XYZ file of C-alpha atoms in Angstrom:
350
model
C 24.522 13.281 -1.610
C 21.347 14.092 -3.490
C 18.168 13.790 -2.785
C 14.725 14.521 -2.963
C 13.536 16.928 0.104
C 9.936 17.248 0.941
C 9.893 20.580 2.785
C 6.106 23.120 2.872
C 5.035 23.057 -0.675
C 8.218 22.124 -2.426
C 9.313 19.548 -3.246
C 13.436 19.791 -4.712
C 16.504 18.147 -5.453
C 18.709 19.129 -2.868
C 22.344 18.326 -1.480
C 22.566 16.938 1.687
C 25.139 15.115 4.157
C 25.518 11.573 3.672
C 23.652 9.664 6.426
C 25.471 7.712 8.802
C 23.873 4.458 9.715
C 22.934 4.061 13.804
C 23.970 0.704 15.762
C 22.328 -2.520 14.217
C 21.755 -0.754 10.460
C 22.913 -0.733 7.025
C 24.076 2.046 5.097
C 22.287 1.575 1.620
C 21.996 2.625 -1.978
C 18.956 2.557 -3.673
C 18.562 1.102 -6.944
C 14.896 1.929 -6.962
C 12.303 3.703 -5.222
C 8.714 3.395 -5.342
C 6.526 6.604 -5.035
C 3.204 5.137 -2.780
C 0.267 7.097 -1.890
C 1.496 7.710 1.273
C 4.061 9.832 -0.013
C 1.382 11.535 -2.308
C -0.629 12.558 1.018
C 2.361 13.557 3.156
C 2.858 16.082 0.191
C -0.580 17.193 0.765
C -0.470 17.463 4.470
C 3.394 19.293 4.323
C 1.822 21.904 1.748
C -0.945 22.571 4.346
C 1.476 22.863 7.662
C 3.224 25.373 5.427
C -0.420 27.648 5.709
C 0.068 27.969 9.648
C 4.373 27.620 10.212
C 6.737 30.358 9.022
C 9.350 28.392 6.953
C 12.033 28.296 9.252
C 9.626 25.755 11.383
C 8.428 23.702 8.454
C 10.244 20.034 8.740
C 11.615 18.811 5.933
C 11.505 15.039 5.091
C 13.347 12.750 2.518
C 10.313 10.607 1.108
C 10.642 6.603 -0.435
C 9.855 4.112 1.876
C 9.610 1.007 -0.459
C 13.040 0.793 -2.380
C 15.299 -1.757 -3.429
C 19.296 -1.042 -2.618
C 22.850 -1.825 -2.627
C 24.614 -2.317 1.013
C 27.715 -0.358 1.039
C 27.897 -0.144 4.668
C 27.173 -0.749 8.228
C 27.199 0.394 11.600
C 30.174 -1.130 13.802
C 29.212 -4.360 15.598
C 26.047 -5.286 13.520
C 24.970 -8.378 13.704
C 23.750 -9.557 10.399
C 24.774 -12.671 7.364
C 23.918 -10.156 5.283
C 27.164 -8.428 3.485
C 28.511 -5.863 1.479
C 27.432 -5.704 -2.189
C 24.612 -7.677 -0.951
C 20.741 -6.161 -2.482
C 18.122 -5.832 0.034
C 15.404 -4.503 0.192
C 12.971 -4.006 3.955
C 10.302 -3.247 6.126
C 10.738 0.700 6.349
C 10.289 1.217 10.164
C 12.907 1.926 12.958
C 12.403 2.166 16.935
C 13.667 5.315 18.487
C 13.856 6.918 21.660
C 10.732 9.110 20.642
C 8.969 5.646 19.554
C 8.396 3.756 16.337
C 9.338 5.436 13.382
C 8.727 5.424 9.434
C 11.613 5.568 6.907
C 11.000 7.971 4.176
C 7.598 9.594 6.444
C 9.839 10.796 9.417
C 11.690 13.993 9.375
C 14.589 11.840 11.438
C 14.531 9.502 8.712
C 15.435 10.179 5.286
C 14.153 7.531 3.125
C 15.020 5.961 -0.757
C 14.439 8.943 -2.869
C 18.044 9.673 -2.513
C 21.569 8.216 -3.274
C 21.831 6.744 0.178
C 19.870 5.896 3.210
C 19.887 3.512 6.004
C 17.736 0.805 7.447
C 17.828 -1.649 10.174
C 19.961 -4.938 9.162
C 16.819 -7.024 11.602
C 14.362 -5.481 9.140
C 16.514 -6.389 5.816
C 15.731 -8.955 3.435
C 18.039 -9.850 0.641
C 16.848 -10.052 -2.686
C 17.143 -13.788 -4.558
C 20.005 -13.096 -7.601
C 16.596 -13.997 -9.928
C 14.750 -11.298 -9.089
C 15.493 -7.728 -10.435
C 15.959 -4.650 -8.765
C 12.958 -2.897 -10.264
C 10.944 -6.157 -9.158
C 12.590 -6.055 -5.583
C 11.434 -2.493 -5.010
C 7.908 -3.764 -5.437
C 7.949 -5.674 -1.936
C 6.369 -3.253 0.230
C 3.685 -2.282 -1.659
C 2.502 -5.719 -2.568
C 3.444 -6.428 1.364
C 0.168 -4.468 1.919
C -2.278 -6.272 -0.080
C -1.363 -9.248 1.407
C -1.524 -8.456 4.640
C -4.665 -6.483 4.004
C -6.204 -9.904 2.239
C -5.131 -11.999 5.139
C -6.652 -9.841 7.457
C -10.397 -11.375 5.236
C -10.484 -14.181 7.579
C -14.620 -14.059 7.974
C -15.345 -14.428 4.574
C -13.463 -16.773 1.857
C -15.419 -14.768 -0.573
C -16.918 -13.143 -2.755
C -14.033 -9.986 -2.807
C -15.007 -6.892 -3.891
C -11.820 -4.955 -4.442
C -12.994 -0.462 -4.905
C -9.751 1.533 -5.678
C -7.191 -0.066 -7.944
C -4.115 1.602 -7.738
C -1.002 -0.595 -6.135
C -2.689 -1.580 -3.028
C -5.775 -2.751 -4.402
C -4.021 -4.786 -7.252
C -1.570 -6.323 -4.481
C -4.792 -7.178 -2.400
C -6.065 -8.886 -5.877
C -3.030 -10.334 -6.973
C -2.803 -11.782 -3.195
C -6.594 -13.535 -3.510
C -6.269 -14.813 -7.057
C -2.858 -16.448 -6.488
C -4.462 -17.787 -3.163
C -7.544 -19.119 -5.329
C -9.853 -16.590 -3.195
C -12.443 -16.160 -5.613
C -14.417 -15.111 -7.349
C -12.709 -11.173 -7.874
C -14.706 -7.891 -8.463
C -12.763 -5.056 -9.122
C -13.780 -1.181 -9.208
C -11.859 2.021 -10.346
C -12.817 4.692 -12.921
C -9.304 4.450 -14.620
C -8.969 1.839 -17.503
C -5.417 1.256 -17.690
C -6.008 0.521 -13.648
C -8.814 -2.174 -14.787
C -6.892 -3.418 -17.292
C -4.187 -4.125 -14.600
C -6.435 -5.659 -12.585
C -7.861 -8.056 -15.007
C -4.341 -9.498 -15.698
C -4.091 -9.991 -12.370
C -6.589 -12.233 -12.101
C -10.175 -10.171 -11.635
C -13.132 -11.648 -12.203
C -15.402 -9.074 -12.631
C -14.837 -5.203 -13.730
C -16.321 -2.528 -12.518
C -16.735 1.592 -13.876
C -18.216 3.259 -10.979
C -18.924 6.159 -13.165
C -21.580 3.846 -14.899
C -22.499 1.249 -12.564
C -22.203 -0.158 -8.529
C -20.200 -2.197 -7.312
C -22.402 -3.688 -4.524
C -25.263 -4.905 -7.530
C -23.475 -7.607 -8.905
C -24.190 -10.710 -5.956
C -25.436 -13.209 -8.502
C -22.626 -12.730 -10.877
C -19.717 -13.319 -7.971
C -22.257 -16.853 -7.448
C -23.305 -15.196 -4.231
C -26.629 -15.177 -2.515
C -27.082 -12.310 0.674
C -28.123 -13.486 3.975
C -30.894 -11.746 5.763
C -29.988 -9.858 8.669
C -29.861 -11.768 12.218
C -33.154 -11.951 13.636
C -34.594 -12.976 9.600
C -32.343 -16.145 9.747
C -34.065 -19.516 9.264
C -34.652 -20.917 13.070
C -32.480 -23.622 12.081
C -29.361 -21.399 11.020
C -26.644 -22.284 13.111
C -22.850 -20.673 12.616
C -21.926 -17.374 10.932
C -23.849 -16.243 8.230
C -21.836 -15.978 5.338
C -20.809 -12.319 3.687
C -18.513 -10.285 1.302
C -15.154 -9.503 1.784
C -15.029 -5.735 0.737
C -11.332 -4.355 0.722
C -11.244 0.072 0.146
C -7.813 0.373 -1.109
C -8.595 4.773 -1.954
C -8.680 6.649 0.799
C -11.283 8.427 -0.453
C -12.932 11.386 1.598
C -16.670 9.440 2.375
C -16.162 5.721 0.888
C -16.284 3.880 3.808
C -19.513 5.477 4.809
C -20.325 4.413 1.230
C -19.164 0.718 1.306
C -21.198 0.417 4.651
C -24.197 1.571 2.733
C -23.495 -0.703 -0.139
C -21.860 -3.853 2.034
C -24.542 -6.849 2.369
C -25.185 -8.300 5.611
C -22.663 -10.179 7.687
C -19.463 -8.441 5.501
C -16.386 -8.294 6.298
C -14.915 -4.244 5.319
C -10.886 -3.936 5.174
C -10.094 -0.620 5.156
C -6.566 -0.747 3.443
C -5.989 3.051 1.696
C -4.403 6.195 3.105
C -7.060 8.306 4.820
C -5.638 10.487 6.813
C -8.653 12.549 6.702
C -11.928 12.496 9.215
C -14.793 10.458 8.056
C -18.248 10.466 9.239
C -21.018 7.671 9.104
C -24.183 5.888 10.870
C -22.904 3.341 13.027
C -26.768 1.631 12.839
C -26.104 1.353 9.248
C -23.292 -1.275 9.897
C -25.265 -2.182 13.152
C -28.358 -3.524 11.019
C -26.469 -5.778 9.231
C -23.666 -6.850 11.227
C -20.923 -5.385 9.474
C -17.033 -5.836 10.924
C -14.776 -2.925 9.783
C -11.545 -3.424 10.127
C -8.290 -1.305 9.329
C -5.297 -3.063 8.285
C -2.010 -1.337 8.584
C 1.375 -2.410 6.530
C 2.038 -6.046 7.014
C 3.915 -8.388 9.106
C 7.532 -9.500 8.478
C 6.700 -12.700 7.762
C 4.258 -11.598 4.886
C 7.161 -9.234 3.989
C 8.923 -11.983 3.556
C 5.944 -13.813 1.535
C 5.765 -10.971 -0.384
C 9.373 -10.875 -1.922
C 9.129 -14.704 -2.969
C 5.434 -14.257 -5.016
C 8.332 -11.573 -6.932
C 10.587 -14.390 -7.502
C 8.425 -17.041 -8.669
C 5.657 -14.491 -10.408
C 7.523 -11.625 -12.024
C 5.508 -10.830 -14.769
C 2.513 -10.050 -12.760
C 4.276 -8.489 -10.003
C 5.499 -5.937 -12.776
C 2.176 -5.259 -14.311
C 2.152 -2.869 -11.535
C 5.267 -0.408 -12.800
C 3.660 2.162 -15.641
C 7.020 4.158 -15.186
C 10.787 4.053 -14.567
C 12.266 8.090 -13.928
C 15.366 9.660 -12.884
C 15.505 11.658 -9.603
C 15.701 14.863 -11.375
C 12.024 14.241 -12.185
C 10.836 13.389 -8.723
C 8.167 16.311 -8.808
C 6.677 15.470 -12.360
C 6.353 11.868 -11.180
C 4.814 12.998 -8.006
C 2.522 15.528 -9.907
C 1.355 12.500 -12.658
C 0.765 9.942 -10.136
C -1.614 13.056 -8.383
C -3.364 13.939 -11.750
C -3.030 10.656 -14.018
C -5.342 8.027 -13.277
C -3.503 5.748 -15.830
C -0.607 5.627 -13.663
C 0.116 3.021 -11.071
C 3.339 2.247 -9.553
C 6.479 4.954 -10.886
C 9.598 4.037 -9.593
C 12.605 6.547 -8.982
C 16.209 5.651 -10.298
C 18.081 7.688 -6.861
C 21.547 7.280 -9.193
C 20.196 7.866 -12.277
């Protein structure tokens, strides 16, 4: 089969063997594959290995772990309703001997930029005849927000969403449809604001020109004073921001705990793979909760897929492009350099 193949600081369309689904999965086809940011740092970190392994020790990994596919097969004795012919699409993660693994992120586990891959059938959803396969592929990503804007339980509001690429729209699209808001939104690209503003954003924000932590009275919200400033009579949990970083950014979080106003609640929600340093009084002060939120939960998997079905046009205000596999590296080299883009999806048999 072909497929794409991650290997040092290539990245190539390559024949391979066909996989062969283990016991309990589904040999697939993917319609479509999304290209996430995860992807776009696993490039990053494969081109660096390649600085400190001779080649013959460099792993090589089949990316796309949020795709939308065509069962065509399964491994004996599976127990699943779901059927040949049948579109799915699934949570990208597998248990091994060595531990849990990621589909499309695990040298063991080729993933949906190619013209077949497997997946576990406990992990498979199948797509509602309504909703397209460009649409289905979508899942995962907006998977993320959600889970990341469930994890806001402190806070109802104010949001204040920095970084919109797909994560940080899903995380919007998640809050508006939920009625969480009012919405402010920050990222340098216009196209990306744009995006978010159909989505249901209050408030825009250029962070070339302006912050995004100066605009309290405009989201109808008034800061608390830090703990021992509190009226005597104050009784509960002071009231804060919910401030989701959905860029990964080398030094935003230290940033967003500078900028958060007392009693916030900080999701940490994009790729950063890198170390970060900051003042752990600064969040002391003001009685900041960080927390990291990781994929998402089957049953908001699950959520995730039927917000497709019933809102498709806003679930697709997320695609910029649709490309053949033959142009895997100029997709993966525009989403790197273009801020414009958001979401590209990969057409394995086109």
């Amino acid at each position: 089969m072909r497929a794409a193949v991650l290997q040092g600081k290539t990245l190539t369309i390559r024949s391979v063997p066909d996989p062969s689904p283990a016991a309990g999965q589904l040999l697939v086809r993917p319609h479509y594959t999304g290209i996430c940011g995860s992807d776009l740092s696993a490039r990053k970190q494969m081109a660096a290995l390649a600085d400190t392994l001779p080649p013959e020790h460099l792993p090589a990994i089949i990316p796309g772990h949020e795709f939308s596919a065509e069962i065509v097969g399964m491994a004996p004795g599976t127990d699943t309703a779901l059927r040949l012919g049948d579109r799915i699409t699934g949570l990208p993660f597998t248990h091994t001997h060595e531990g849990p693994q990621t589909i499309g992120l695990s040298p063991g586990h080729g993933g949906g930029l190619a013209e077949l891959t497997c997946i576990d059938a406990v992990r498979s959803f199948r797509i509602p005849d309504s909703v397209p396969s460009d649409l289905a592929a979508l899942t995962e990503p907006l998977s993320v927000g959600l889970h990341a804007a469930n994890l806001a339980s402190r806070n109802r509001a104010p949001n204040v969403v920095i970084g919109c690429g797909p994560v940080g729209l899903s995380v919007i699209l998640a809050l508006t449809l939920a009625g969480r808001g009012p919405v402010l939104a920050a990222d340098f690209s216009p196209e990306r604001r744009a995006a978010a503003a159909a989505l249901g954003a209050d408030i825009l924000i250029d962070p070339a020109t302006e912050s995004a932590f100066t605009h309290w009275d405009s989201l109808a919200f008034t800061p608390h004073m830090m703990s021992p400033l509190l009226d005597r009579d104050f009784r509960g949990l002071p009231p804060g921001a919910n401030i989701f970083e959905c860029t990964g950014v080398p030094g935003m979080i230290d940033q967003v705990i500078k900028g958060a106003p007392p009693h916030s609640h900080i999701i940490v929600a994009g790729v950063c793979p890198h170390e970060e340093k900051l003042t752990p009084l600064d969040g002391i002060l003001r009685e900041l909760t960080l927390e990291f939120s990781f994929a998402y939960r089957p049953e908001e998997f699950a959520a995730a897929l039927a917000l497709i079905e019933v809102h498709p046009d806003k679930a697709a205000r997320l695609i910029t492009r649709r490309q053949p596999l033959a142009n895997i590296e100029a997709a993966f080299d525009s989403l790197t350099k273009n801020p414009s883009e958001i979401k590209i999806l990969i057409e394995p048999g086109a």
